[in-house]
């Protein structure tokens, strides 16, 4: 790491460590699904929706009472202790009825805070409009909002909340990961070289069983003895535990807001000269009084005096040799004593000069 900077990089080239296939890929079809629904939160301390302005709150409250056998006119509902919320969650693959899910609640109306609220039973549906889970429970809010007539205090966001294990799965989403007699392994970071290595590794163990469809998908046909329902899981488990050396495009990631720079070991540069110098400009404004001598006819008056000083540190020209790695760049730039902000400008300039052989990602 460059001393005093946020450049994260190894100083020594090393053989890339092998990783498990399960850490870089997933079985196609084994995925989460999003659920959502809208419900009503009760028990708020006067921080809920204004039911006379946001009519949906009063409509939902009246509907709740009607389900309980209590008839009420919507015009008669006056309360700021309730709020309409949108409830969202993700249901994982293979979730079974009775499993519990964490949920997030977000205010829809003009609610000031959900603190202290309780969500009434809310159905959660998928993109197919089928209900897969039901949510209910006391809210946990990570902030607060307090308002008075002349002042208000707020910390974090009080109009979103969470309920741990707040939803119960009622219906299973069927997961299909076999297409005919084959399955697809999908790389999370598509790369032709990595896909080829995975294919070769699997074929070395199970001959002629896999083929790389593209940079992301490897199609694998389970061999004899692993094609039944009770053995396919064992076969997938065996694939997941195989170790492979991944490959990737050389990248430098730059976050201009924080000054963070992250570079991988594949970054290389051509011969380039880098100069670093700091220009310092100081502008000082001072007021002075002009006092004429006793015999003069002038008047006393205030005067503005501006003093401008410009100084530039001596620049040092550093030559980075062709084929240099990012660790070589780090050592060379350390000689210049650059800051993270300077590094960002230097890398951008080297890239524009065509000497940086890596993808530059600006966040």
mmCIF file of C-alpha atoms in Angstrom:
data_model
loop_
_atom_site.group_PDB
_atom_site.id
_atom_site.type_symbol
_atom_site.label_atom_id
_atom_site.label_comp_id
_atom_site.label_asym_id
_atom_site.label_seq_id
_atom_site.Cartn_x
_atom_site.Cartn_y
_atom_site.Cartn_z
ATOM 1 C CA UNK A 1 0.000 0.000 0.000
ATOM 2 C CA UNK A 2 1.253 3.466 -0.803
ATOM 3 C CA UNK A 3 2.077 5.191 2.454
ATOM 4 C CA UNK A 4 -0.402 7.911 3.313
ATOM 5 C CA UNK A 5 -2.763 7.080 0.448
ATOM 6 C CA UNK A 6 -5.798 4.941 -0.195
ATOM 7 C CA UNK A 7 -4.278 2.888 -3.007
ATOM 8 C CA UNK A 8 -4.874 -0.754 -2.211
ATOM 9 C CA UNK A 9 -2.491 -3.027 -4.119
ATOM 10 C CA UNK A 10 0.017 -5.822 -3.471
ATOM 11 C CA UNK A 11 3.686 -4.824 -3.681
ATOM 12 C CA UNK A 12 4.797 -8.297 -4.684
ATOM 13 C CA UNK A 13 3.527 -10.332 -7.612
ATOM 14 C CA UNK A 14 2.093 -13.612 -6.436
ATOM 15 C CA UNK A 15 0.307 -16.569 -7.951
ATOM 16 C CA UNK A 16 -3.419 -15.950 -7.869
ATOM 17 C CA UNK A 17 -5.089 -18.140 -5.270
ATOM 18 C CA UNK A 18 -7.589 -20.757 -6.383
ATOM 19 C CA UNK A 19 -11.192 -20.297 -5.286
ATOM 20 C CA UNK A 20 -14.173 -22.604 -5.083
ATOM 21 C CA UNK A 21 -16.610 -22.640 -7.980
ATOM 22 C CA UNK A 22 -19.475 -21.961 -5.545
ATOM 23 C CA UNK A 23 -17.818 -18.635 -4.630
ATOM 24 C CA UNK A 24 -17.637 -17.360 -8.217
ATOM 25 C CA UNK A 25 -20.711 -18.940 -9.805
ATOM 26 C CA UNK A 26 -24.242 -20.139 -9.160
ATOM 27 C CA UNK A 27 -26.588 -22.751 -10.575
ATOM 28 C CA UNK A 28 -28.979 -21.148 -13.044
ATOM 29 C CA UNK A 29 -32.526 -21.233 -11.698
ATOM 30 C CA UNK A 30 -31.470 -21.152 -8.047
ATOM 31 C CA UNK A 31 -32.325 -17.547 -7.199
ATOM 32 C CA UNK A 32 -34.201 -15.201 -4.907
ATOM 33 C CA UNK A 33 -37.563 -13.665 -5.770
ATOM 34 C CA UNK A 34 -38.938 -10.314 -4.674
ATOM 35 C CA UNK A 35 -42.183 -9.990 -2.734
ATOM 36 C CA UNK A 36 -44.140 -6.874 -1.895
ATOM 37 C CA UNK A 37 -47.413 -5.690 -0.426
ATOM 38 C CA UNK A 38 -48.971 -2.666 1.200
ATOM 39 C CA UNK A 39 -50.339 -2.607 4.724
ATOM 40 C CA UNK A 40 -51.203 -0.380 7.649
ATOM 41 C CA UNK A 41 -49.125 0.406 10.730
ATOM 42 C CA UNK A 42 -50.892 1.288 13.983
ATOM 43 C CA UNK A 43 -49.758 2.478 17.412
ATOM 44 C CA UNK A 44 -47.860 5.587 16.311
ATOM 45 C CA UNK A 45 -47.637 8.515 18.738
ATOM 46 C CA UNK A 46 -49.258 11.153 16.579
ATOM 47 C CA UNK A 47 -46.559 10.817 13.915
ATOM 48 C CA UNK A 48 -48.615 8.914 11.358
ATOM 49 C CA UNK A 49 -50.426 9.980 8.207
ATOM 50 C CA UNK A 50 -52.937 12.812 8.286
ATOM 51 C CA UNK A 51 -55.972 10.678 7.476
ATOM 52 C CA UNK A 52 -58.005 13.681 6.346
ATOM 53 C CA UNK A 53 -55.415 14.591 3.725
ATOM 54 C CA UNK A 54 -54.038 11.183 2.763
ATOM 55 C CA UNK A 55 -57.299 9.331 2.125
ATOM 56 C CA UNK A 56 -55.737 5.916 1.536
ATOM 57 C CA UNK A 57 -54.962 5.660 5.261
ATOM 58 C CA UNK A 58 -58.573 6.189 6.292
ATOM 59 C CA UNK A 59 -59.789 3.809 3.567
ATOM 60 C CA UNK A 60 -57.507 1.015 4.758
ATOM 61 C CA UNK A 61 -58.362 1.595 8.422
ATOM 62 C CA UNK A 62 -62.083 1.402 7.655
ATOM 63 C CA UNK A 63 -61.520 -1.829 5.672
ATOM 64 C CA UNK A 64 -59.754 -3.366 8.681
ATOM 65 C CA UNK A 65 -62.686 -2.502 10.945
ATOM 66 C CA UNK A 66 -65.183 -3.903 8.428
ATOM 67 C CA UNK A 67 -63.330 -7.241 8.392
ATOM 68 C CA UNK A 68 -63.724 -7.291 12.171
ATOM 69 C CA UNK A 69 -67.463 -6.624 11.854
ATOM 70 C CA UNK A 70 -67.315 -2.949 12.831
ATOM 71 C CA UNK A 71 -69.018 -0.560 10.430
ATOM 72 C CA UNK A 72 -67.514 2.911 10.176
ATOM 73 C CA UNK A 73 -67.826 5.787 7.761
ATOM 74 C CA UNK A 74 -64.557 6.904 6.266
ATOM 75 C CA UNK A 75 -65.440 10.524 7.083
ATOM 76 C CA UNK A 76 -65.566 9.679 10.788
ATOM 77 C CA UNK A 77 -62.001 8.380 10.945
ATOM 78 C CA UNK A 78 -59.692 11.019 12.441
ATOM 79 C CA UNK A 79 -56.290 9.725 13.491
ATOM 80 C CA UNK A 80 -52.572 10.417 13.179
ATOM 81 C CA UNK A 81 -51.612 7.159 14.868
ATOM 82 C CA UNK A 82 -51.751 5.093 11.674
ATOM 83 C CA UNK A 83 -49.722 5.030 8.472
ATOM 84 C CA UNK A 84 -49.854 3.214 5.154
ATOM 85 C CA UNK A 85 -46.606 1.425 4.299
ATOM 86 C CA UNK A 86 -45.112 -0.607 1.479
ATOM 87 C CA UNK A 87 -43.658 -3.901 2.694
ATOM 88 C CA UNK A 88 -40.843 -5.580 0.738
ATOM 89 C CA UNK A 89 -38.690 -8.678 1.132
ATOM 90 C CA UNK A 90 -36.755 -11.311 -0.817
ATOM 91 C CA UNK A 91 -37.723 -14.959 -0.617
ATOM 92 C CA UNK A 92 -34.749 -17.294 -1.174
ATOM 93 C CA UNK A 93 -34.755 -20.389 -3.342
ATOM 94 C CA UNK A 94 -36.084 -23.541 -1.666
ATOM 95 C CA UNK A 95 -37.948 -21.566 1.041
ATOM 96 C CA UNK A 96 -40.647 -23.769 2.536
ATOM 97 C CA UNK A 97 -43.984 -22.866 4.167
ATOM 98 C CA UNK A 98 -43.292 -21.868 7.756
ATOM 99 C CA UNK A 99 -39.883 -20.316 7.031
ATOM 100 C CA UNK A 100 -39.489 -16.734 8.243
ATOM 101 C CA UNK A 101 -38.219 -13.716 6.324
ATOM 102 C CA UNK A 102 -36.902 -10.289 7.308
ATOM 103 C CA UNK A 103 -39.004 -7.445 5.925
ATOM 104 C CA UNK A 104 -38.545 -3.733 5.214
ATOM 105 C CA UNK A 105 -41.328 -1.169 5.575
ATOM 106 C CA UNK A 106 -41.433 2.250 3.895
ATOM 107 C CA UNK A 107 -43.974 4.993 4.508
ATOM 108 C CA UNK A 108 -46.175 5.941 1.552
ATOM 109 C CA UNK A 109 -48.030 8.976 2.954
ATOM 110 C CA UNK A 110 -46.999 12.009 5.017
ATOM 111 C CA UNK A 111 -46.013 10.013 8.097
ATOM 112 C CA UNK A 112 -43.305 11.704 10.201
ATOM 113 C CA UNK A 113 -42.052 8.594 12.013
ATOM 114 C CA UNK A 114 -42.834 4.870 12.216
ATOM 115 C CA UNK A 115 -41.269 4.558 15.672
ATOM 116 C CA UNK A 116 -43.338 2.443 18.056
ATOM 117 C CA UNK A 117 -45.632 1.127 15.328
ATOM 118 C CA UNK A 118 -47.042 -2.353 14.733
ATOM 119 C CA UNK A 119 -47.753 -3.738 11.273
ATOM 120 C CA UNK A 120 -51.109 -5.435 10.878
ATOM 121 C CA UNK A 121 -51.304 -8.650 8.854
ATOM 122 C CA UNK A 122 -50.164 -7.917 5.300
ATOM 123 C CA UNK A 123 -50.131 -10.273 2.312
ATOM 124 C CA UNK A 124 -46.911 -10.286 0.266
ATOM 125 C CA UNK A 125 -47.148 -11.180 -3.408
ATOM 126 C CA UNK A 126 -44.737 -11.852 -6.229
ATOM 127 C CA UNK A 127 -44.556 -10.508 -9.771
ATOM 128 C CA UNK A 128 -47.210 -13.079 -10.734
ATOM 129 C CA UNK A 129 -49.666 -11.558 -8.192
ATOM 130 C CA UNK A 130 -49.668 -14.784 -6.169
ATOM 131 C CA UNK A 131 -49.393 -14.446 -2.368
ATOM 132 C CA UNK A 132 -46.331 -16.258 -1.009
ATOM 133 C CA UNK A 133 -45.930 -14.828 2.504
ATOM 134 C CA UNK A 134 -47.782 -12.930 5.225
ATOM 135 C CA UNK A 135 -46.165 -10.216 7.360
ATOM 136 C CA UNK A 136 -46.997 -8.821 10.791
ATOM 137 C CA UNK A 137 -45.209 -7.535 13.884
ATOM 138 C CA UNK A 138 -43.628 -4.692 15.846
ATOM 139 C CA UNK A 139 -41.353 -2.338 13.912
ATOM 140 C CA UNK A 140 -37.701 -1.534 14.567
ATOM 141 C CA UNK A 141 -36.753 1.981 13.452
ATOM 142 C CA UNK A 142 -33.135 3.081 13.052
ATOM 143 C CA UNK A 143 -33.802 6.803 13.555
ATOM 144 C CA UNK A 144 -36.164 9.333 15.067
ATOM 145 C CA UNK A 145 -37.937 12.534 14.128
ATOM 146 C CA UNK A 146 -39.262 14.985 16.710
ATOM 147 C CA UNK A 147 -41.043 18.195 15.737
ATOM 148 C CA UNK A 148 -42.224 21.197 17.714
ATOM 149 C CA UNK A 149 -43.825 24.477 16.737
ATOM 150 C CA UNK A 150 -40.506 26.182 16.094
ATOM 151 C CA UNK A 151 -37.903 23.441 15.912
ATOM 152 C CA UNK A 152 -37.440 19.882 14.736
ATOM 153 C CA UNK A 153 -34.809 17.241 15.442
ATOM 154 C CA UNK A 154 -34.153 14.260 13.204
ATOM 155 C CA UNK A 155 -31.589 11.470 13.245
ATOM 156 C CA UNK A 156 -31.271 9.073 10.307
ATOM 157 C CA UNK A 157 -34.496 8.077 8.563
ATOM 158 C CA UNK A 158 -37.580 7.403 10.682
ATOM 159 C CA UNK A 159 -39.974 6.679 7.811
ATOM 160 C CA UNK A 160 -38.463 3.277 7.022
ATOM 161 C CA UNK A 161 -38.371 0.337 9.413
ATOM 162 C CA UNK A 162 -37.540 -3.356 9.645
ATOM 163 C CA UNK A 163 -39.019 -6.443 11.260
ATOM 164 C CA UNK A 164 -36.663 -9.364 11.792
ATOM 165 C CA UNK A 165 -38.436 -12.627 10.914
ATOM 166 C CA UNK A 166 -41.520 -10.506 10.314
ATOM 167 C CA UNK A 167 -42.978 -12.573 7.473
ATOM 168 C CA UNK A 168 -43.962 -16.231 7.306
ATOM 169 C CA UNK A 169 -43.741 -18.136 4.027
ATOM 170 C CA UNK A 170 -47.134 -19.576 3.107
ATOM 171 C CA UNK A 171 -46.431 -20.906 -0.384
ATOM 172 C CA UNK A 172 -43.321 -22.422 -1.919
ATOM 173 C CA UNK A 173 -41.857 -21.050 -5.138
ATOM 174 C CA UNK A 174 -40.882 -24.044 -7.227
ATOM 175 C CA UNK A 175 -37.207 -23.978 -8.218
ATOM 176 C CA UNK A 176 -36.098 -25.637 -11.457
ATOM 177 C CA UNK A 177 -32.386 -25.931 -12.180
ATOM 178 C CA UNK A 178 -32.279 -28.859 -14.609
ATOM 179 C CA UNK A 179 -32.940 -28.211 -18.288
ATOM 180 C CA UNK A 180 -33.593 -31.618 -19.730
ATOM 181 C CA UNK A 181 -30.652 -33.696 -18.510
ATOM 182 C CA UNK A 182 -28.267 -30.747 -18.073
ATOM 183 C CA UNK A 183 -27.701 -27.788 -15.783
ATOM 184 C CA UNK A 184 -26.034 -24.414 -16.271
ATOM 185 C CA UNK A 185 -23.346 -22.923 -14.046
ATOM 186 C CA UNK A 186 -23.295 -19.115 -14.369
ATOM 187 C CA UNK A 187 -20.215 -17.035 -13.515
ATOM 188 C CA UNK A 188 -20.971 -13.954 -11.424
ATOM 189 C CA UNK A 189 -18.207 -12.089 -13.275
ATOM 190 C CA UNK A 190 -18.305 -13.319 -16.883
ATOM 191 C CA UNK A 191 -14.887 -14.048 -18.354
ATOM 192 C CA UNK A 192 -13.960 -16.265 -21.307
ATOM 193 C CA UNK A 193 -10.729 -17.473 -19.713
ATOM 194 C CA UNK A 194 -12.392 -18.418 -16.433
ATOM 195 C CA UNK A 195 -15.252 -20.150 -18.257
ATOM 196 C CA UNK A 196 -12.723 -22.176 -20.272
ATOM 197 C CA UNK A 197 -10.812 -23.161 -17.136
ATOM 198 C CA UNK A 198 -13.992 -24.336 -15.410
ATOM 199 C CA UNK A 199 -14.951 -26.373 -18.472
ATOM 200 C CA UNK A 200 -11.526 -28.019 -18.687
ATOM 201 C CA UNK A 201 -11.494 -28.795 -14.968
ATOM 202 C CA UNK A 202 -14.924 -30.441 -15.040
ATOM 203 C CA UNK A 203 -14.056 -32.414 -18.187
ATOM 204 C CA UNK A 204 -10.857 -33.696 -16.559
ATOM 205 C CA UNK A 205 -12.978 -35.230 -13.802
ATOM 206 C CA UNK A 206 -16.100 -36.083 -15.823
ATOM 207 C CA UNK A 207 -14.962 -36.469 -19.476
ATOM 208 C CA UNK A 208 -17.052 -34.787 -22.182
ATOM 209 C CA UNK A 209 -19.612 -33.551 -19.649
ATOM 210 C CA UNK A 210 -19.297 -29.765 -19.966
ATOM 211 C CA UNK A 211 -19.037 -27.021 -22.565
ATOM 212 C CA UNK A 212 -18.688 -23.246 -22.217
ATOM 213 C CA UNK A 213 -21.689 -21.666 -23.937
ATOM 214 C CA UNK A 214 -20.285 -18.144 -23.587
ATOM 215 C CA UNK A 215 -18.232 -16.053 -21.143
ATOM 216 C CA UNK A 216 -20.789 -16.591 -18.373
ATOM 217 C CA UNK A 217 -22.537 -19.935 -18.848
ATOM 218 C CA UNK A 218 -21.051 -23.430 -18.596
ATOM 219 C CA UNK A 219 -23.459 -26.189 -19.611
ATOM 220 C CA UNK A 220 -22.855 -29.423 -17.686
ATOM 221 C CA UNK A 221 -24.488 -32.777 -18.291
ATOM 222 C CA UNK A 222 -24.333 -35.010 -15.196
ATOM 223 C CA UNK A 223 -22.598 -38.326 -15.957
ATOM 224 C CA UNK A 224 -24.117 -41.749 -15.442
ATOM 225 C CA UNK A 225 -24.836 -42.372 -11.792
ATOM 226 C CA UNK A 226 -25.674 -38.704 -11.056
ATOM 227 C CA UNK A 227 -28.841 -38.205 -13.089
ATOM 228 C CA UNK A 228 -31.477 -39.288 -10.590
ATOM 229 C CA UNK A 229 -33.177 -36.926 -8.137
ATOM 230 C CA UNK A 230 -31.340 -38.392 -5.157
ATOM 231 C CA UNK A 231 -27.867 -38.032 -6.733
ATOM 232 C CA UNK A 232 -28.058 -34.725 -8.629
ATOM 233 C CA UNK A 233 -27.678 -32.755 -5.379
ATOM 234 C CA UNK A 234 -24.489 -34.662 -4.564
ATOM 235 C CA UNK A 235 -23.174 -33.975 -8.070
ATOM 236 C CA UNK A 236 -23.791 -30.220 -7.754
ATOM 237 C CA UNK A 237 -22.138 -30.243 -4.331
ATOM 238 C CA UNK A 238 -19.066 -31.892 -5.861
ATOM 239 C CA UNK A 239 -18.917 -29.220 -8.575
ATOM 240 C CA UNK A 240 -19.198 -26.399 -6.037
ATOM 241 C CA UNK A 241 -16.214 -27.676 -4.063
ATOM 242 C CA UNK A 242 -13.862 -27.732 -7.061
ATOM 243 C CA UNK A 243 -11.092 -25.099 -6.956
ATOM 244 C CA UNK A 244 -10.291 -22.928 -9.960
ATOM 245 C CA UNK A 245 -7.938 -20.017 -10.705
ATOM 246 C CA UNK A 246 -10.045 -17.157 -11.990
ATOM 247 C CA UNK A 247 -9.055 -14.503 -14.495
ATOM 248 C CA UNK A 248 -10.333 -10.976 -15.035
ATOM 249 C CA UNK A 249 -9.769 -7.771 -16.971
ATOM 250 C CA UNK A 250 -7.179 -5.465 -15.410
ATOM 251 C CA UNK A 251 -8.995 -2.694 -13.567
ATOM 252 C CA UNK A 252 -8.351 0.347 -11.442
ATOM 253 C CA UNK A 253 -11.382 1.431 -9.404
ATOM 254 C CA UNK A 254 -11.451 5.076 -8.346
ATOM 255 C CA UNK A 255 -13.899 6.729 -5.956
ATOM 256 C CA UNK A 256 -13.429 10.454 -6.453
ATOM 257 C CA UNK A 257 -15.605 11.351 -3.447
ATOM 258 C CA UNK A 258 -13.520 9.448 -0.903
ATOM 259 C CA UNK A 259 -10.172 9.397 -2.700
ATOM 260 C CA UNK A 260 -10.102 5.587 -2.634
ATOM 261 C CA UNK A 261 -8.162 3.743 -5.347
ATOM 262 C CA UNK A 262 -8.182 -0.046 -5.743
ATOM 263 C CA UNK A 263 -6.111 -1.800 -8.417
ATOM 264 C CA UNK A 264 -5.622 -5.480 -9.214
ATOM 265 C CA UNK A 265 -2.373 -7.306 -9.971
ATOM 266 C CA UNK A 266 -2.959 -7.423 -13.750
ATOM 267 C CA UNK A 267 -2.511 -3.679 -14.279
ATOM 268 C CA UNK A 268 0.439 -2.871 -16.564
ATOM 269 C CA UNK A 269 1.773 0.352 -18.067
ATOM 270 C CA UNK A 270 3.979 1.348 -20.989
ATOM 271 C CA UNK A 271 6.953 3.658 -20.609
ATOM 272 C CA UNK A 272 5.738 7.047 -19.434
ATOM 273 C CA UNK A 273 7.162 10.051 -17.607
ATOM 274 C CA UNK A 274 5.240 11.526 -14.663
ATOM 275 C CA UNK A 275 5.903 14.918 -13.100
ATOM 276 C CA UNK A 276 4.262 16.071 -9.885
ATOM 277 C CA UNK A 277 4.228 19.646 -8.618
ATOM 278 C CA UNK A 278 2.014 21.611 -6.225
ATOM 279 C CA UNK A 279 1.002 25.146 -7.069
ATOM 280 C CA UNK A 280 0.248 27.253 -3.998
ATOM 281 C CA UNK A 281 -1.641 30.547 -4.378
ATOM 282 C CA UNK A 282 -2.175 32.755 -1.334
ATOM 283 C CA UNK A 283 -4.402 35.839 -1.560
ATOM 284 C CA UNK A 284 -4.369 38.065 1.498
ATOM 285 C CA UNK A 285 -6.652 41.091 1.877
ATOM 286 C CA UNK A 286 -5.687 43.769 4.421
ATOM 287 C CA UNK A 287 -7.193 47.123 5.343
ATOM 288 C CA UNK A 288 -4.863 50.079 5.856
ATOM 289 C CA UNK A 289 -5.482 53.684 6.930
ATOM 290 C CA UNK A 290 -4.050 56.505 4.788
ATOM 291 C CA UNK A 291 -3.129 59.360 7.084
ATOM 292 C CA UNK A 292 -1.862 62.607 5.375
ATOM 293 C CA UNK A 293 0.808 64.693 7.090
ATOM 294 C CA UNK A 294 -0.175 67.628 9.218
ATOM 295 C CA UNK A 295 0.687 70.237 6.553
ATOM 296 C CA UNK A 296 -1.072 68.424 3.751
ATOM 297 C CA UNK A 297 -4.587 69.102 2.573
ATOM 298 C CA UNK A 298 -5.522 65.461 2.183
ATOM 299 C CA UNK A 299 -8.179 63.498 4.075
ATOM 300 C CA UNK A 300 -7.870 60.372 6.200
ATOM 301 C CA UNK A 301 -9.362 57.339 4.419
ATOM 302 C CA UNK A 302 -9.393 53.502 4.484
ATOM 303 C CA UNK A 303 -7.504 51.645 1.746
ATOM 304 C CA UNK A 304 -7.616 48.009 0.589
ATOM 305 C CA UNK A 305 -4.277 46.266 0.081
ATOM 306 C CA UNK A 306 -4.046 42.942 -1.747
ATOM 307 C CA UNK A 307 -0.998 40.698 -1.392
ATOM 308 C CA UNK A 308 -0.754 37.732 -3.795
ATOM 309 C CA UNK A 309 1.937 35.101 -3.372
ATOM 310 C CA UNK A 310 2.454 32.275 -5.830
ATOM 311 C CA UNK A 311 4.845 29.421 -5.112
ATOM 312 C CA UNK A 312 5.426 26.087 -6.816
ATOM 313 C CA UNK A 313 7.363 23.173 -5.403
ATOM 314 C CA UNK A 314 10.146 21.755 -7.514
ATOM 315 C CA UNK A 315 8.711 19.009 -9.699
ATOM 316 C CA UNK A 316 10.468 15.679 -9.992
ATOM 317 C CA UNK A 317 10.191 13.748 -13.252
ATOM 318 C CA UNK A 318 9.829 10.009 -12.694
ATOM 319 C CA UNK A 319 10.062 7.524 -15.559
ATOM 320 C CA UNK A 320 7.924 4.389 -15.265
ATOM 321 C CA UNK A 321 9.368 1.634 -17.454
ATOM 322 C CA UNK A 322 7.352 -0.402 -19.938
ATOM 323 C CA UNK A 323 5.746 -3.497 -18.458
ATOM 324 C CA UNK A 324 5.727 -2.058 -14.963
ATOM 325 C CA UNK A 325 3.148 -3.585 -12.642
ATOM 326 C CA UNK A 326 0.902 -1.667 -10.281
ATOM 327 C CA UNK A 327 3.347 -2.379 -7.445
ATOM 328 C CA UNK A 328 6.111 -0.753 -9.527
ATOM 329 C CA UNK A 329 3.829 2.214 -10.117
ATOM 330 C CA UNK A 330 3.120 2.410 -6.399
ATOM 331 C CA UNK A 331 6.808 2.506 -5.498
ATOM 332 C CA UNK A 332 7.566 5.084 -8.179
ATOM 333 C CA UNK A 333 4.710 7.375 -7.170
ATOM 334 C CA UNK A 334 5.710 7.074 -3.519
ATOM 335 C CA UNK A 335 8.936 8.820 -4.481
ATOM 336 C CA UNK A 336 6.832 11.769 -5.596
ATOM 337 C CA UNK A 337 4.965 11.873 -2.290
ATOM 338 C CA UNK A 338 1.574 12.045 -3.954
ATOM 339 C CA UNK A 339 -1.786 12.191 -2.185
ATOM 340 C CA UNK A 340 -4.823 10.074 -3.125
ATOM 341 C CA UNK A 341 -6.338 13.032 -4.975
ATOM 342 C CA UNK A 342 -3.098 13.439 -6.939
ATOM 343 C CA UNK A 343 -3.079 9.726 -7.747
ATOM 344 C CA UNK A 344 -6.524 9.973 -9.297
ATOM 345 C CA UNK A 345 -5.372 12.734 -11.638
ATOM 346 C CA UNK A 346 -2.129 10.884 -12.441
ATOM 347 C CA UNK A 347 -3.900 7.625 -13.336
ATOM 348 C CA UNK A 348 -6.415 9.497 -15.481
ATOM 349 C CA UNK A 349 -3.589 11.283 -17.296
ATOM 350 C CA UNK A 350 -1.619 8.049 -17.852
ATOM 351 C CA UNK A 351 -4.776 6.408 -19.207
ATOM 352 C CA UNK A 352 -5.420 9.312 -21.567
ATOM 353 C CA UNK A 353 -1.810 9.071 -22.757
ATOM 354 C CA UNK A 354 -2.500 5.460 -23.745
ATOM 355 C CA UNK A 355 0.111 4.083 -21.361
ATOM 356 C CA UNK A 356 -2.228 2.512 -18.792
ATOM 357 C CA UNK A 357 -3.345 -0.943 -19.920
ATOM 358 C CA UNK A 358 -6.303 -1.384 -17.631
ATOM 359 C CA UNK A 359 -9.933 -0.402 -17.414
ATOM 360 C CA UNK A 360 -10.324 2.786 -15.381
ATOM 361 C CA UNK A 361 -13.623 2.755 -13.457
ATOM 362 C CA UNK A 362 -14.678 6.089 -11.938
ATOM 363 C CA UNK A 363 -17.315 5.800 -9.215
#
